[in-house]
Amino acid sequence: MKKFMNDPARVVDDYLSGLVRAHDDILEWDDDHRVLQRKNFPMTPKVGLVGGGGSGCEPTHTGFVGHGMLDAAVPGQVFTSPVPNQIAAATRRADMGRGVLHVIKNFTGEVMNFGMAQEILYFEDIEVAQVIVNDDVSIPDDGETAGRRGLGATVLVEKIAGAAAEEGAGLSEVQAIAQRVVDRSGTFGVGLSSCTPPLRGKPVYQMDDAEMDLGIGISGEPGRARVPLQTARDIAELMVDEVLTDLAPPSGADLLMLVNGMGGTPHQELYLMAGELGAAAEARGARIVRQLVGNFVTSLDQAGVAVTFLELDPELSRLWDAPVETVALRWGR
Amino acid sequence: MKKFMNDPARVVDDYLSGLVRAHDDILEWDDDHRVLQRKNFPMTPKVGLVGGGGSGCEPTHTGFVGHGMLDAAVPGQVFTSPVPNQIAAATRRADMGRGVLHVIKNFTGEVMNFGMAQEILYFEDIEVAQVIVNDDVSIPDDGETAGRRGLGATVLVEKIAGAAAEEGAGLSEVQAIAQRVVDRSGTFGVGLSSCTPPLRGKPVYQMDDAEMDLGIGISGEPGRARVPLQTARDIAELMVDEVLTDLAPPSGADLLMLVNGMGGTPHQELYLMAGELGAAAEARGARIVRQLVGNFVTSLDQAGVAVTFLELDPELSRLWDAPVETVALRWGR
């Protein structure tokens, strides 16, 4: 294993320490409760947003704390859900009297632990709502499994629901907008390598140079199928087909496209894929009107790329464009 | 080799195509001259800035075209300098009647080809000045070699000189500010792996799991020394020692710290290193007052990290903070 680290058991703490040191204008770390929170909460109370999950997917969720997105994030250990008490503490911190939305990726541990946190909070005077992100179209939506995993749409949910909260929307409205993003999103990922969790010390699985994995997640598990490596264009057509067949947007729909690297894929390849993915989507009659390209929902150092499409409407586009100031997304218009 | 690509010979073109497609609000590609240029030039003429070099170091320079940084970038093939005619065309495009600054990284091919472009332009009515970025402290500054390579300081030069130009400074003033950034910067990089150039199809060299390279560049060459892998803290202390011993800022100096990934190192490890590097620098009496952490001057998919320190003064800080809108750096205050 080759990583920049001190002690495999302290990677998450050391990462958080560096993150907060670099961005102490917007972030604060509560070490007692293991909550990463906004340094400056807004003067006018708004709905709070809390996201969390296993570490290793950075900048999700820690890089999305700040104005216009999350009020607090709860990082677990690598690929391990945060615990209920931690989530409850974050929720108390994020509550400004108007309720808190939990953004939960659809992984068994996360759903369970956020649920237990909600039970802990039930008798406190904090209104909690949740959205479960399940945009992974590689898994059949047939009720036979734990369901579709929450992947790239998480960023879109946190950005768009965060903007709605910042504008003053109420909890049920923020929840409804978050759910609308989930309902209108789909993601499909392709991996070229495994990843190396620090405590494991070696890749989770082996792959040949001539292979790729289809339908990857973000927790180090292999993809749902292993096939021969193809050209970027063929991979892009396959990915777009998987997502748009499932999402089935009307012809001429306005789409947001997130081209997401898994941590080990560089800028050059991500933009090369963005070009192919955009062309493939437009060949099917879609219009790509917003694009985000980079490493956002990752799996440590895995080489891979996932595409997320979101069918926009004027309200979602406006909320997407609204100002945001976090570590990993930052713009003002 | 595992990369998202179509044809190894077309990686640069396909990347540029995806980049411009994703950012057609700010970028335009002139395929005849192979120049990436701003879509919207300012209404008020200003000094133009042109940067360029071998591809494979993305987002340098292509990701830095836009308001507040470069007016045009000239990408060569992977690890190969752009050609003189290409640089001359970019200079003509960037000229608004107030002259053009060439930002040149100190690599033999780049220095030569920018120089030849300047000869081509000599009889045209375009004033050209240059700055040669040579911040690599791993190479002795002894006149015995081609000198120190241009590394992470390139981003700082382009940002700060770009802001000065945007403010209306004249060519000699923009050049002087660029030179001040070079004079007050130093960089040292550590590699954990080689990188794989598309046309080569395999890593440039092999490294054991227990080794790391000290004094890496950005063109696929091995480091200047190969040593046993150390902890993040020890690596950070070594890197800070190399740069600050060379730069020798006064005690209590205000520093900008760029923690730069080489393309294959994820967010988690970069921020972990940022924490260690910041602590090591502050232990030596420096104050880190600006930080930038991410993959900015890369070497394809190499795993590695470099640190650049810039000794700030009030003017450099103000120009650093000035608004910028490019693919890879984007902020407004």
XYZ file of C-alpha atoms in Angstrom, chain B:
333
model
C -2.542 0.567 -19.441
C -5.980 1.439 -18.139
C -7.262 4.811 -19.153
C -10.499 6.285 -20.336
C -9.503 7.069 -23.915
C -10.300 6.319 -27.517
C -6.973 6.439 -29.309
C -3.693 7.102 -27.486
C -2.704 9.536 -30.233
C -5.882 11.572 -29.787
C -6.014 11.904 -25.999
C -5.158 15.613 -26.002
C -7.694 16.474 -28.707
C -10.433 14.458 -27.064
C -9.683 16.060 -23.697
C -9.825 19.563 -25.175
C -13.061 18.758 -26.918
C -14.651 17.647 -23.652
C -13.267 20.651 -21.787
C -14.650 23.190 -24.233
C -17.977 21.383 -24.475
C -18.317 21.526 -20.671
C -17.260 25.166 -20.380
C -18.399 26.831 -23.588
C -19.518 29.824 -21.536
C -15.893 30.804 -20.917
C -13.723 28.868 -23.416
C -13.201 28.666 -27.169
C -10.911 26.325 -29.080
C -9.247 27.542 -32.251
C -8.481 24.275 -33.967
C -6.542 25.848 -36.853
C -3.988 27.367 -34.504
C -4.459 24.954 -31.596
C -5.146 27.770 -29.185
C -7.528 27.611 -26.241
C -8.805 31.104 -25.620
C -11.234 33.103 -23.544
C -14.630 33.354 -25.092
C -15.258 36.831 -23.743
C -12.387 39.248 -23.829
C -12.746 42.272 -21.557
C -14.250 45.473 -23.001
C -11.339 47.545 -21.716
C -8.013 46.513 -23.254
C -5.613 44.978 -20.784
C -2.279 43.180 -20.860
C -2.731 39.676 -22.301
C -1.444 36.531 -20.615
C -0.441 33.361 -22.459
C 0.629 30.128 -20.791
C 1.418 26.793 -22.324
C 3.354 23.598 -22.101
C 3.158 19.889 -22.560
C -0.199 18.271 -21.943
C -0.558 15.786 -19.110
C -0.255 18.482 -16.421
C -3.950 19.429 -16.487
C -5.563 21.610 -15.335
C -2.323 23.497 -16.087
C -2.623 25.550 -18.313
C -5.922 24.866 -20.051
C -7.948 24.978 -16.838
C -6.665 28.463 -16.063
C -8.047 30.317 -19.084
C -10.685 32.879 -18.198
C -11.343 36.058 -16.292
C -8.514 36.863 -13.901
C -5.914 34.432 -15.262
C -4.900 33.503 -18.824
C -6.306 34.903 -22.047
C -5.010 31.961 -24.056
C -3.298 28.633 -23.454
C -1.269 26.528 -25.869
C -1.251 22.808 -25.100
C 1.413 20.628 -26.656
C 1.168 16.882 -27.006
C 1.696 14.879 -23.779
C 4.914 16.060 -22.096
C 5.874 17.935 -25.292
C 6.126 21.698 -25.660
C 3.721 23.586 -27.902
C 5.324 24.733 -31.166
C 6.425 28.308 -31.955
C 3.696 29.060 -34.517
C 1.067 27.940 -32.040
C 2.490 30.203 -29.340
C 2.693 33.112 -31.799
C -0.959 32.630 -32.780
C -2.032 32.587 -29.126
C -0.047 35.764 -28.507
C -1.736 37.561 -31.393
C -5.104 36.457 -30.045
C -4.300 37.576 -26.491
C -2.957 40.962 -27.551
C -5.373 43.817 -26.899
C -2.852 46.506 -27.779
C -1.193 46.618 -24.371
C 1.258 43.762 -24.825
C 1.353 40.125 -23.800
C 3.129 38.276 -20.993
C 4.391 34.754 -21.715
C 4.323 32.510 -18.641
C 7.002 29.903 -19.327
C 7.907 26.946 -17.126
C 11.656 26.393 -17.104
C 11.879 23.311 -19.299
C 14.298 23.399 -22.237
C 11.662 22.832 -24.921
C 9.281 25.425 -23.568
C 11.944 28.090 -23.141
C 13.192 27.454 -26.665
C 9.788 27.415 -28.353
C 8.442 30.468 -26.543
C 11.703 32.191 -27.490
C 11.239 31.299 -31.139
C 7.659 32.565 -30.995
C 8.981 35.850 -29.644
C 11.342 36.045 -32.622
C 8.432 35.425 -35.000
C 6.506 38.240 -33.306
C 9.431 40.628 -33.182
C 8.488 42.421 -36.409
C 4.788 42.550 -35.628
C 3.418 45.370 -33.552
C 2.986 43.273 -30.396
C 4.996 43.921 -27.284
C 5.919 40.641 -25.585
C 7.466 40.120 -22.183
C 8.147 36.854 -20.395
C 8.506 35.340 -16.986
C 10.320 32.048 -16.491
C 8.935 30.034 -13.607
C 11.646 27.995 -11.855
C 10.439 27.170 -8.375
C 11.749 23.591 -8.057
C 14.080 23.652 -5.040
C 15.139 20.025 -5.562
C 17.610 21.146 -8.217
C 20.684 23.115 -7.179
C 20.630 26.677 -8.459
C 24.269 26.460 -9.505
C 24.353 27.236 -13.212
C 25.542 23.686 -13.917
C 22.199 22.432 -15.206
C 19.302 23.761 -17.291
C 18.203 25.144 -13.943
C 15.221 24.633 -11.742
C 12.012 23.355 -13.259
C 8.768 25.321 -13.230
C 6.238 23.546 -11.033
C 3.407 24.623 -8.722
C 4.368 28.294 -8.690
C 3.009 28.423 -12.242
C -0.541 28.501 -10.856
C 0.363 31.294 -8.465
C 2.081 33.338 -11.177
C -0.858 32.982 -13.545
C -3.393 33.865 -10.831
C -1.545 36.852 -9.407
C -0.199 38.316 -12.654
C -3.623 37.666 -14.209
C -5.287 39.706 -11.483
C -2.799 42.539 -11.960
C -3.511 42.583 -15.698
C -7.252 42.504 -15.072
C -6.831 45.549 -12.796
C -5.194 47.475 -15.614
C -1.486 47.235 -14.770
C 0.913 47.803 -17.667
C 3.092 45.084 -19.213
C 6.248 45.868 -17.285
C 4.295 46.017 -14.050
C 2.559 42.694 -14.717
C 5.906 41.166 -15.577
C 7.463 42.536 -12.390
C 4.680 41.088 -10.254
C 4.995 37.715 -11.986
C 8.738 37.776 -11.342
C 8.132 38.678 -7.693
C 5.956 35.583 -7.325
C 8.701 33.439 -8.868
C 11.373 34.979 -6.661
C 9.365 34.362 -3.512
C 8.211 30.789 -4.306
C 9.640 27.338 -3.845
C 8.305 23.844 -4.529
C 9.277 20.315 -3.576
C 7.429 17.174 -4.712
C 7.294 13.553 -3.563
C 6.081 10.698 -5.777
C 4.630 7.331 -4.789
C 4.251 6.013 -8.330
C 5.225 6.619 -11.916
C 2.666 7.760 -14.480
C 1.533 6.175 -17.731
C 1.759 8.308 -20.890
C -0.927 7.173 -23.339
C 1.401 6.519 -26.278
C 3.855 4.616 -24.116
C 1.147 2.388 -22.717
C 2.942 1.461 -19.505
C 4.457 3.280 -16.526
C 7.643 5.210 -17.290
C 9.478 3.423 -14.481
C 8.826 0.915 -11.704
C 8.786 1.582 -7.976
C 8.509 -0.810 -5.059
C 5.713 -0.463 -2.552
C 8.190 0.524 0.149
C 9.797 3.342 -1.859
C 9.124 6.961 -2.653
C 10.752 9.471 -4.958
C 12.018 12.833 -3.750
C 12.221 15.856 -6.017
C 9.763 14.850 -8.706
C 8.922 16.962 -11.724
C 5.875 16.942 -13.980
C 7.038 15.145 -17.102
C 7.140 11.526 -16.059
C 10.812 11.484 -15.142
C 11.864 9.736 -11.898
C 12.590 11.837 -8.839
C 16.061 13.013 -7.953
C 16.409 10.409 -5.182
C 14.621 7.194 -4.247
C 14.258 6.530 -0.521
C 12.175 4.340 1.803
C 8.531 5.352 2.190
C 7.915 7.344 5.376
C 4.923 8.518 7.357
C 2.984 11.535 6.146
C 4.386 13.565 9.029
C 7.998 12.732 8.230
C 7.447 13.352 4.537
C 5.842 16.717 5.311
C 8.727 17.748 7.548
C 11.214 16.825 4.861
C 9.278 18.755 2.188
C 8.859 21.844 4.334
C 12.525 21.739 5.266
C 13.567 21.563 1.608
C 11.427 24.515 0.584
C 11.774 26.805 3.567
C 15.527 26.302 3.884
C 15.865 27.395 0.285
C 13.274 30.174 0.386
C 14.383 31.406 3.813
C 11.411 33.650 4.557
C 11.796 35.927 7.582
C 10.443 34.495 10.818
C 6.705 35.087 11.133
C 6.325 35.595 7.373
C 2.852 35.245 5.850
C 2.853 32.332 3.436
C 0.516 31.000 0.825
C 0.663 27.186 0.756
C -0.316 25.207 -2.329
C -0.701 21.481 -1.644
C -0.738 20.027 -5.104
C -1.654 16.488 -6.092
C -0.007 14.881 -9.116
C -3.264 13.543 -10.578
C -3.696 10.175 -8.888
C -3.755 11.255 -5.246
C -7.250 11.704 -3.807
C -8.782 14.514 -1.763
C -8.475 12.549 1.500
C -4.697 12.146 1.230
C -4.153 15.700 -0.032
C -5.908 17.233 2.961
C -4.135 14.850 5.306
C -0.853 16.090 3.850
C -2.057 19.697 3.981
C -2.539 19.302 7.726
C 0.950 17.904 8.215
C 2.590 20.426 5.900
C 0.838 23.353 7.561
C 1.833 22.139 11.019
C 5.439 21.634 9.939
C 5.626 25.118 8.408
C 4.078 26.760 11.444
C 6.475 24.884 13.719
C 9.209 26.778 11.870
C 7.598 30.098 12.654
C 5.732 30.720 9.400
C 2.092 31.780 9.231
C -0.031 30.045 6.600
C -2.559 32.721 5.635
C -3.767 31.330 2.301
C -4.157 27.679 1.293
C -5.038 25.923 -1.912
C -5.363 22.128 -1.906
C -6.074 19.997 -4.974
C -4.730 18.550 -8.209
C -3.483 21.604 -10.122
C -0.100 20.907 -11.757
C -0.214 17.195 -12.406
C 1.659 14.455 -14.164
C -1.138 12.372 -15.698
C -2.164 9.705 -13.173
C 0.900 9.854 -10.928
C 0.395 9.394 -7.179
C 2.275 12.149 -5.449
C 2.100 15.482 -3.751
C 4.095 18.685 -3.982
C 4.097 21.704 -1.748
C 4.658 25.255 -2.916
C 5.183 28.125 -0.524
C 4.902 31.740 -1.592
C 5.958 34.521 0.726
C 3.097 36.976 0.518
C 2.988 40.727 0.903
C -0.168 42.852 1.014
C -0.233 43.388 -2.746
C 0.268 39.715 -3.586
C -2.453 38.738 -1.084
C -4.874 41.232 -2.572
C -4.197 39.994 -6.115
C -4.548 36.377 -4.987
C -7.945 37.167 -3.488
C -9.199 39.008 -6.575
C -12.067 37.326 -8.441
C -11.224 34.562 -10.891
C -13.413 32.516 -13.188
C -11.670 29.622 -14.864
C -12.335 25.887 -15.011
C -10.007 25.026 -12.148
C -9.953 28.194 -10.023
C -13.133 30.108 -9.495
C -13.991 32.532 -6.776
C -15.293 36.014 -6.198
C -15.087 38.122 -3.080
